[in-house]
Short mmCIF file of C-alpha atoms in Angstrom, two decimals:
data_model
loop_
_atom_site.label_atom_id
_atom_site.label_comp_id
_atom_site.label_asym_id
_atom_site.label_seq_id
_atom_site.Cartn_x
_atom_site.Cartn_y
_atom_site.Cartn_z
CA MET A 1 102.56 57.87 110.69
CA LEU A 2 102.78 54.21 111.70
CA VAL A 3 106.57 54.31 111.71
CA HIS A 4 106.16 56.11 115.04
CA LEU A 5 103.71 53.58 116.43
CA ASP A 6 106.22 52.18 118.95
CA SER A 7 107.00 55.64 120.32
CA ALA A 8 103.31 56.42 120.61
CA TYR A 9 102.60 53.07 122.25
CA ASN A 10 105.44 53.48 124.75
CA LEU A 11 104.19 56.92 125.80
CA ALA A 12 100.55 55.82 126.12
CA ARG A 13 101.56 52.70 128.03
CA TRP A 14 103.61 54.74 130.53
CA LEU A 15 101.01 57.45 130.96
CA LEU A 16 98.03 55.12 131.42
CA ARG A 17 99.96 52.34 133.19
CA SER A 18 97.79 49.64 131.66
CA GLU A 19 98.23 47.60 128.48
CA HIS A 20 94.51 47.43 127.82
CA ASP A 21 93.80 51.15 128.27
CA ALA A 22 96.91 52.09 126.29
CA GLN A 23 95.66 50.10 123.28
CA ASP A 24 92.14 51.54 123.49
CA VAL A 25 93.27 55.14 123.78
CA LEU A 26 96.04 54.78 121.21
CA GLN A 27 93.73 53.32 118.58
CA GLU A 28 91.37 56.27 119.03
CA ALA A 29 94.29 58.72 118.95
CA CYS A 30 95.70 57.20 115.74
CA LEU A 31 92.36 57.60 114.01
CA ARG A 32 92.12 61.17 115.22
CA ALA A 33 95.64 61.87 113.98
CA PHE A 34 94.79 60.35 110.62
CA ARG A 35 91.66 62.48 110.24
CA SER A 36 93.45 65.66 111.21
CA PHE A 37 96.49 65.01 109.04
CA ASP A 38 95.85 68.32 107.26
CA THR A 39 96.71 70.12 110.52
CA PHE A 40 100.24 68.70 110.31
CA ARG A 41 102.45 71.75 109.82
CA GLY A 42 105.52 69.89 108.65
CA GLY A 43 108.46 69.27 110.95
CA ASP A 44 108.86 66.17 113.08
CA GLY A 45 106.06 63.66 112.53
CA ARG A 46 106.94 61.80 115.70
CA CYS A 47 106.48 64.89 117.89
CA TRP A 48 103.21 65.72 116.15
CA LEU A 49 101.83 62.21 116.78
CA LEU A 50 103.13 62.13 120.36
CA ALA A 51 101.38 65.43 121.12
CA ILE A 52 98.06 63.98 119.90
CA VAL A 53 98.57 60.75 121.86
CA ARG A 54 99.56 62.67 124.96
CA ASN A 55 96.43 64.82 124.82
CA ALA A 56 94.24 61.76 124.30
CA CYS A 57 95.84 60.10 127.35
CA CYS A 58 95.38 63.22 129.47
CA SER A 59 91.69 63.51 128.69
CA TRP A 60 91.25 59.79 129.35
CA LEU A 61 92.93 60.23 132.74
CA GLU A 62 90.64 63.15 133.55
CA ARG A 63 87.58 61.05 132.78
CA ASN A 64 88.77 57.88 134.53
CA HIS A 65 90.40 58.24 137.89
CA ARG A 66 92.72 55.37 138.57
CA ASP A 67 95.50 55.73 141.11
CA VAL A 68 97.02 52.26 140.96
CA PRO A 69 98.92 50.90 137.95
CA VAL A 70 97.53 47.72 136.40
CA PRO A 71 99.98 44.79 136.74
CA LEU A 72 101.85 43.68 133.64
CA THR A 73 100.25 41.01 131.46
CA GLU A 74 102.02 37.70 130.72
CA ASP A 75 102.84 38.86 127.19
CA GLU A 76 104.43 42.02 128.48
CA LEU A 77 106.53 40.12 131.00
CA ASP A 78 107.79 37.84 128.22
CA GLN A 79 108.63 40.79 126.01
CA LEU A 80 110.61 42.62 128.69
CA VAL A 81 113.04 39.83 129.51
CA SER A 82 115.36 39.03 126.65
CA GLU A 83 115.45 35.39 125.61
CA GLY A 84 119.23 34.99 125.43
CA ASP A 85 119.90 35.25 129.17
CA ASP A 86 120.33 32.22 131.39
CA PRO A 87 117.57 31.74 134.00
CA GLN A 88 119.58 33.38 136.77
CA GLY A 89 120.45 36.37 134.58
CA GLN A 90 116.78 36.65 133.64
CA LEU A 91 115.75 36.79 137.29
CA ILE A 92 118.25 39.52 138.13
CA ARG A 93 117.29 41.51 135.05
CA GLN A 94 113.61 41.06 135.93
CA ALA A 95 114.25 42.40 139.44
CA ASP A 96 116.06 45.47 138.07
CA VAL A 97 113.35 46.17 135.54
CA ASP A 98 110.60 45.77 138.16
CA GLN A 99 112.31 48.09 140.59
CA VAL A 100 112.87 50.89 138.09
CA ARG A 101 109.47 50.44 136.47
CA THR A 102 107.51 50.63 139.76
CA ALA A 103 109.56 53.66 140.82
CA ILE A 104 108.67 55.50 137.59
CA ASP A 105 105.05 54.33 137.75
CA ALA A 106 104.80 55.86 141.22
CA LEU A 107 105.70 59.35 139.92
CA PRO A 108 103.04 61.98 139.23
CA ALA A 109 102.01 61.89 135.55
CA GLY A 110 103.78 65.17 134.66
CA PHE A 111 107.14 63.98 136.00
CA ARG A 112 106.67 60.53 134.49
CA GLU A 113 105.90 61.94 131.07
CA ALA A 114 108.98 64.20 131.11
CA ILE A 115 111.29 61.34 132.09
CA VAL A 116 109.83 58.92 129.52
CA LEU A 117 110.10 61.47 126.70
CA ARG A 118 113.63 62.50 127.68
CA ASP A 119 115.32 59.26 128.78
CA LEU A 120 113.44 56.62 126.78
CA GLU A 121 112.45 58.60 123.69
CA GLY A 122 115.64 60.71 123.70
CA LEU A 123 113.80 63.95 122.87
CA SER A 124 115.25 67.40 123.50
CA TYR A 125 113.79 69.82 126.07
CA LYS A 126 112.41 71.89 123.20
CA GLU A 127 110.63 68.91 121.65
CA ILE A 128 109.21 67.84 125.03
CA SER A 129 108.00 71.38 125.61
CA GLY A 130 106.26 71.28 122.22
CA ILE A 131 104.57 67.95 122.92
CA THR A 132 103.42 68.70 126.46
CA GLY A 133 102.58 72.35 125.84
CA VAL A 134 104.52 73.65 128.86
CA PRO A 135 107.50 76.05 128.83
CA ILE A 136 111.04 74.61 128.67
CA GLY A 137 111.68 75.83 132.23
CA THR A 138 108.79 73.69 133.45
CA VAL A 139 110.14 70.68 131.53
CA MET A 140 113.49 71.19 133.27
CA SER A 141 112.00 71.45 136.74
CA ARG A 142 109.72 68.43 136.20
CA LEU A 143 112.71 66.37 135.07
CA ALA A 144 114.77 67.53 138.03
CA ARG A 145 112.02 66.83 140.58
CA GLY A 146 111.11 63.50 139.00
CA ARG A 147 114.72 62.36 139.01
CA LYS A 148 115.12 63.51 142.59
CA ARG A 149 112.24 61.24 143.62
CA LEU A 150 113.68 58.33 141.66
CA GLU A 151 117.02 58.93 143.32
CA GLU A 152 115.46 58.75 146.79
CA ARG A 153 113.72 55.55 145.90
CA LEU A 154 116.38 53.76 143.84
CA LEU A 155 119.70 54.99 145.06
CA PRO A 156 120.15 52.89 148.23
CA GLY A 157 120.06 49.86 145.92
CA LEU A 158 122.33 51.45 143.33
CA LEU A 159 124.92 52.39 145.92
CA LYS A 160 124.98 48.85 147.26
CA GLU A 161 125.87 47.54 143.81
CA ALA A 162 128.67 50.06 143.34
CA MET B 1 129.30 79.73 139.13
CA ASN B 2 128.10 78.93 142.65
CA CYS B 3 126.73 75.63 144.00
CA MET B 4 123.08 76.55 143.49
CA GLN B 5 123.56 77.53 139.84
CA THR B 6 125.70 74.45 139.28
CA ARG B 7 123.09 72.03 140.64
CA GLU B 8 120.42 73.43 138.37
CA LEU B 9 122.67 72.82 135.38
CA ILE B 10 123.85 69.30 136.21
CA GLY B 11 120.71 67.70 134.75
CA PRO B 12 120.78 69.74 131.52
CA GLN B 13 124.50 68.96 131.19
CA LEU B 14 123.87 65.20 131.41
CA ASP B 15 121.05 65.63 128.89
CA GLY B 16 123.41 67.36 126.47
CA GLU B 17 121.37 70.58 126.63
CA LEU B 18 124.19 72.83 127.83
CA ASP B 19 126.37 74.81 125.43
CA LEU B 20 130.13 74.31 125.48
CA MET B 21 130.90 77.39 127.54
CA ALA B 22 128.42 76.60 130.28
CA SER B 23 129.59 72.98 130.45
CA LEU B 24 133.19 74.12 130.81
CA GLU B 25 132.23 76.36 133.70
CA LEU B 26 130.20 73.59 135.28
CA LYS B 27 133.11 71.17 134.92
CA ARG B 28 135.45 73.64 136.53
CA HIS B 29 133.14 74.03 139.51
CA VAL B 30 132.50 70.30 139.94
CA GLU B 31 136.23 69.58 139.85
CA CYS B 32 136.82 71.56 143.00
CA CYS B 33 133.51 71.08 144.83
CA LEU B 34 133.06 67.66 146.40
CA ALA B 35 129.39 68.25 147.29
CA CYS B 36 128.41 69.14 143.71
CA ALA B 37 130.50 66.25 142.37
CA GLN B 38 128.44 63.88 144.52
CA VAL B 39 125.17 65.39 143.32
CA GLN B 40 126.35 64.89 139.74
CA GLU B 41 127.37 61.31 140.42
CA ARG B 42 124.02 60.40 141.97
CA LEU B 43 122.04 61.99 139.15
CA GLN B 44 124.18 60.16 136.62
CA ALA B 45 123.44 56.88 138.45
CA VAL B 46 119.68 57.51 138.37
CA ARG B 47 119.78 58.40 134.70
CA SER B 48 121.69 55.26 133.75
CA ALA B 49 119.32 53.12 135.83
CA VAL B 50 116.37 54.56 133.89
CA THR B 51 117.95 54.19 130.45
CA ALA B 52 119.27 50.70 131.22
CA SER B 53 116.33 49.16 133.08
CA ALA B 54 113.12 51.07 132.38
CA PRO B 55 111.15 49.00 129.86
CA TYR B 56 110.48 50.45 126.41
CA TYR B 57 107.04 49.09 125.64
CA GLN B 58 106.74 48.02 122.02
CA ALA B 59 103.39 47.86 120.31
CA PRO B 60 102.39 44.18 120.06
CA GLU B 61 102.26 42.93 116.48
CA GLN B 62 98.55 42.17 116.41
CA PHE B 63 97.88 45.65 117.78
CA GLY B 64 99.81 47.16 114.86
CA ASP B 65 97.70 45.08 112.45
CA GLN B 66 94.54 46.22 114.20
CA ILE B 67 95.53 49.89 113.77
CA ARG B 68 96.46 49.41 110.12
CA ALA B 69 93.09 47.76 109.46
CA ALA B 70 91.25 50.60 111.23
CA LEU B 71 93.14 53.19 109.18
CA ARG B 72 92.38 51.39 105.93
CA ARG B 73 88.68 51.60 106.74
CA GLU B 74 89.15 55.35 107.17
CA ILE B 75 90.65 55.97 103.74
CA PRO B 76 87.33 56.46 101.84
CA HIS B 77 86.44 59.16 104.41
CA ALA B 78 89.81 60.82 104.28
CA PRO B 79 89.33 64.57 103.85
CA ALA B 80 90.39 65.92 100.45
CA PRO B 81 93.23 68.43 100.64
CA ARG B 82 91.67 71.84 100.95
CA ARG B 83 92.80 75.20 99.66
CA PRO B 84 95.85 74.20 97.64
CA TRP B 85 97.00 77.85 97.46
CA ARG B 86 97.79 77.58 101.15
CA THR B 87 100.31 74.82 100.62
CA PHE B 88 101.92 77.03 98.00
CA LEU B 89 101.99 80.20 100.09
CA ARG B 90 103.08 78.63 103.38
CA PRO B 91 106.69 77.86 102.32
CA LEU B 92 106.96 81.42 100.98
CA ALA B 93 105.79 82.89 104.27
CA VAL B 94 108.19 80.66 106.19
CA ALA B 95 111.08 81.67 103.93
CA ALA B 96 110.24 85.35 104.40
CA ALA B 97 110.14 84.93 108.17
CA VAL B 98 113.47 83.08 108.19
CA LEU B 99 115.10 85.82 106.10
CA LEU B 100 113.74 88.50 108.41
CA VAL B 101 115.02 86.77 111.54
CA ALA B 102 118.40 86.00 109.96
CA GLY B 103 118.72 89.64 108.90
CA LEU B 104 117.93 90.90 112.38
CA ALA B 105 120.38 88.43 113.97
CA LEU B 106 123.15 89.47 111.56
CA ASP B 107 122.47 93.11 112.26
CA MET B 108 122.59 92.56 116.02
CA ALA B 109 125.76 90.48 115.75
CA LEU B 110 127.50 93.16 113.66
CA HIS B 111 126.34 95.87 116.03
CA SER B 112 127.61 94.11 119.14
CA TYR B 113 130.88 93.37 117.34
CA ARG B 114 131.39 97.03 116.42
CA SER B 115 130.23 98.52 119.70
CA SER B 116 132.40 96.53 122.09
CA SER B 117 136.11 97.13 121.98
CA HIS B 118 137.48 93.59 121.57
CA THR B 119 141.00 94.81 122.18
CA LEU B 120 142.27 91.48 123.42
CA ALA B 121 140.51 89.57 120.64
CA ARG B 122 142.16 91.86 118.07
CA GLU B 123 145.54 91.36 119.67
CA VAL B 124 145.08 87.58 119.63
CA VAL B 125 144.09 87.65 115.97
CA ALA B 126 147.13 89.81 115.19
CA ALA B 127 149.46 87.45 117.07
CA HIS B 128 147.95 84.45 115.26
CA VAL B 129 148.31 86.07 111.83
CA ARG B 130 151.85 87.26 112.59
CA SER B 131 152.90 83.78 113.68
CA LEU B 132 151.84 82.43 110.29
CA MET B 133 153.06 85.36 108.19
CA ALA B 134 156.56 85.90 109.50
CA ASP B 135 157.25 82.17 109.50
CA HIS B 136 157.78 82.29 113.23
CA LEU B 137 155.24 79.68 114.26
CA LEU B 138 157.51 77.50 116.38
CA ASP B 139 160.46 78.09 118.71
CA VAL B 140 160.44 74.46 119.73
CA ARG B 141 159.29 71.98 117.13
CA SER B 142 158.17 68.66 118.64
CA SER B 143 155.12 66.51 119.00
CA ASN B 144 156.49 65.25 122.32
CA GLN B 145 154.83 66.96 125.26
CA HIS B 146 157.89 66.15 127.41
CA THR B 147 160.06 68.21 125.07
CA VAL B 148 157.69 71.13 124.64
CA LYS B 149 156.71 71.66 128.30
CA PRO B 150 160.27 71.90 129.75
CA TRP B 151 161.27 74.24 126.91
CA PHE B 152 159.20 76.98 128.56
CA ASN B 153 161.17 76.68 131.84
CA GLY B 154 162.94 79.92 132.63
CA LYS B 155 161.20 81.77 129.80
CA ILE B 156 157.90 82.28 131.56
CA ASP B 157 156.93 82.08 135.24
CA PHE B 158 154.13 79.52 134.87
CA ALA B 159 153.90 75.99 133.50
CA PRO B 160 151.02 75.34 131.10
CA GLU B 161 149.69 71.80 130.64
CA VAL B 162 151.06 70.44 127.34
CA ARG B 163 149.49 67.34 125.83
CA ASP B 164 149.61 65.71 122.44
CA LEU B 165 146.06 65.34 121.13
CA ALA B 166 146.94 63.36 117.99
CA ASP B 167 144.44 60.66 118.99
CA ALA B 168 141.65 63.19 118.78
CA GLY B 169 142.91 64.45 115.41
CA PHE B 170 144.88 67.44 116.76
CA PRO B 171 148.61 66.59 116.71
CA LEU B 172 150.90 68.81 118.80
CA GLU B 173 153.35 70.74 116.59
CA GLY B 174 155.37 72.56 119.20
CA GLY B 175 155.44 75.86 121.05
CA ARG B 176 156.85 79.34 121.06
CA LEU B 177 157.07 82.43 123.20
CA ASP B 178 154.73 85.28 122.36
CA TYR B 179 153.69 88.62 123.78
CA LEU B 180 150.07 89.56 124.48
CA ASP B 181 148.19 92.06 126.61
CA GLY B 182 151.40 93.41 128.09
CA HIS B 183 153.11 90.19 129.14
CA ALA B 184 154.94 87.13 127.85
CA VAL B 185 152.64 84.23 127.08
CA ALA B 186 153.14 80.60 126.11
CA ALA B 187 151.84 79.71 122.66
CA LEU B 188 151.13 76.03 122.03
CA VAL B 189 150.64 75.08 118.41
CA TYR B 190 148.40 72.26 117.25
CA ARG B 191 147.38 71.29 113.77
CA HIS B 192 144.12 69.97 112.39
CA ASN B 193 144.51 68.91 108.75
CA LEU B 194 145.85 72.14 107.20
CA HIS B 195 144.53 74.42 109.95
CA VAL B 196 146.93 75.81 112.52
CA ILE B 197 145.53 76.17 116.04
CA ASN B 198 147.33 78.63 118.31
CA CYS B 199 146.70 78.30 122.07
CA PHE B 200 147.86 81.32 124.03
CA VAL B 201 148.21 80.63 127.74
CA TRP B 202 148.90 83.08 130.55
CA PRO B 203 148.19 83.36 134.29
CA ALA B 204 144.58 84.43 134.90
CA ARG B 205 144.06 87.71 136.73
CA ASP B 206 140.67 86.53 137.97
CA ALA B 207 138.35 83.72 136.95
CA GLU B 208 136.71 84.87 133.73
CA PRO B 209 133.63 83.29 132.24
CA ALA B 210 134.33 81.22 129.15
CA VAL B 211 133.51 82.92 125.84
CA ALA B 212 133.57 82.04 122.18
CA SER B 213 133.63 84.69 119.50
CA GLY B 214 134.63 85.30 115.94
CA ALA B 215 136.78 88.04 114.47
CA GLN B 216 137.98 88.55 110.90
CA GLY B 217 136.89 85.04 109.99
CA TYR B 218 138.80 83.43 112.87
CA THR B 219 137.15 81.62 115.75
CA LEU B 220 138.28 82.37 119.29
CA VAL B 221 137.56 80.41 122.45
CA ARG B 222 138.67 81.80 125.81
CA PHE B 223 138.35 80.16 129.23
CA THR B 224 140.14 79.95 132.56
CA ASP B 225 141.30 76.61 133.87
CA ARG B 226 143.22 76.07 137.10
CA GLY B 227 144.52 79.61 137.28
CA LEU B 228 145.53 79.91 133.62
CA THR B 229 143.67 81.75 130.91
CA TRP B 230 143.56 79.89 127.60
CA CYS B 231 142.81 81.71 124.40
CA ILE B 232 142.46 79.42 121.41
CA ILE B 233 142.32 80.75 117.87
CA SER B 234 142.14 79.16 114.47
CA ASP B 235 140.67 79.55 111.02
CA ALA B 236 139.13 76.07 111.41
CA ALA B 237 135.33 75.83 111.65
CA PRO B 238 133.82 76.80 115.04
CA ALA B 239 132.62 73.20 115.48
CA THR B 240 136.19 71.94 115.00
CA LEU B 241 137.46 74.36 117.61
CA GLU B 242 134.74 73.21 120.00
CA GLU B 243 135.84 69.64 119.44
CA PHE B 244 139.44 70.67 120.10
CA THR B 245 138.49 72.41 123.35
CA ARG B 246 136.61 69.32 124.43
CA ALA B 247 139.63 67.12 123.61
CA LEU B 248 141.85 69.45 125.61
CA HIS B 249 139.52 69.11 128.58
CA ALA B 250 138.94 65.40 128.19
CA ASN B 251 142.68 64.94 128.37
CA ALA B 252 143.09 67.24 131.34
CA ALA B 253 140.44 65.24 133.19
CA THR B 254 142.75 62.23 133.35
CA THR B 255 144.80 63.99 135.99
CA VAL B 256 142.81 63.89 139.22
CA PRO B 257 142.49 67.35 140.74
CA ALA B 258 142.44 67.84 144.51
CA LYS B 259 138.83 68.22 145.59
CA THR B 260 137.87 70.69 148.27
CA PRO B 261 134.28 71.52 149.19
CA ASN B 262 133.24 74.92 147.97
#
């Protein structure tokens, strides 16, 4: 189960938009997953764990209304910029990462979750539909609408580079 | 495929969720529709920005340790496996369900094969078999596309694209003249290991949707590209033929088609 800890952490971190809350909720979710291991019906362990984590995050969000993402912690900032780059390269990379990250953070949770599972986790529409409990058609339209919003927000910058 | 259908499929195509036939149709539309090509380009740009720059948050090390410690404390309370007969019966039930579904699918496939006429498919299979049987596979034997393509001049009234695909594992063997569906057609011959791949090409009557089918153990792929119908047949595995069709298209894409808004 812990081989999928990074996937679970990434999803919780994106859904809750806070390092602290992600760790709290994920620890709870891991314990719950462990206790209900006998409900595991075989198949992909990662998807099974992600579904549990996703549900835990959703109920946390229902209980705690927070509209603004919590800023990154120092540790997170260090982790996101690779060490090999020269200082100038690091700054440019940091700017790119910030821009894309804030754009995704600004999306509604349903769109954000679809994009994180598809583009960062590399899951298929069918797997995403299984994790989020919505039909494949809904997954497709959430992805399309989420990407449309990202395009509106990011593309002026992207076109300038090209 | 119109612009509205195309735009709905651009995302799934970039995500690799579209089957070969639908992606061929999409590609054909995008090649001649500037507006859809731009939509595709922008979506591609957004997707690469996300995959390249969106952070993948990794669980901090001490957090992993914390979880492991919490789980270890759980172990004494771990529930004992209940009802072992269930774990024994479940695979059986799954196997039975799989057999049932497979049986139904086979039945439906056979039924649809028998009920539709498949005249053209049968003719293509016959032409393929004949070309191998009567030792009349090639009229012009060459792996050079500049030898094979001009050979057809004056024999047929269209000029099919001829390309050597040796790099992709499908060397060009040559070509010959054949007769299908009431007219002369160009047959391009490729080889993949010991499998012969016959590509029959003739002018399209109207744009047909791309199809893949199987008959008598052969795999057939048919699609229309720039006014020509291509019918590809081989005894190679369907996946190999898919790969071949992709190689054919990847190569064709290097020539830039004139774009007109649709």
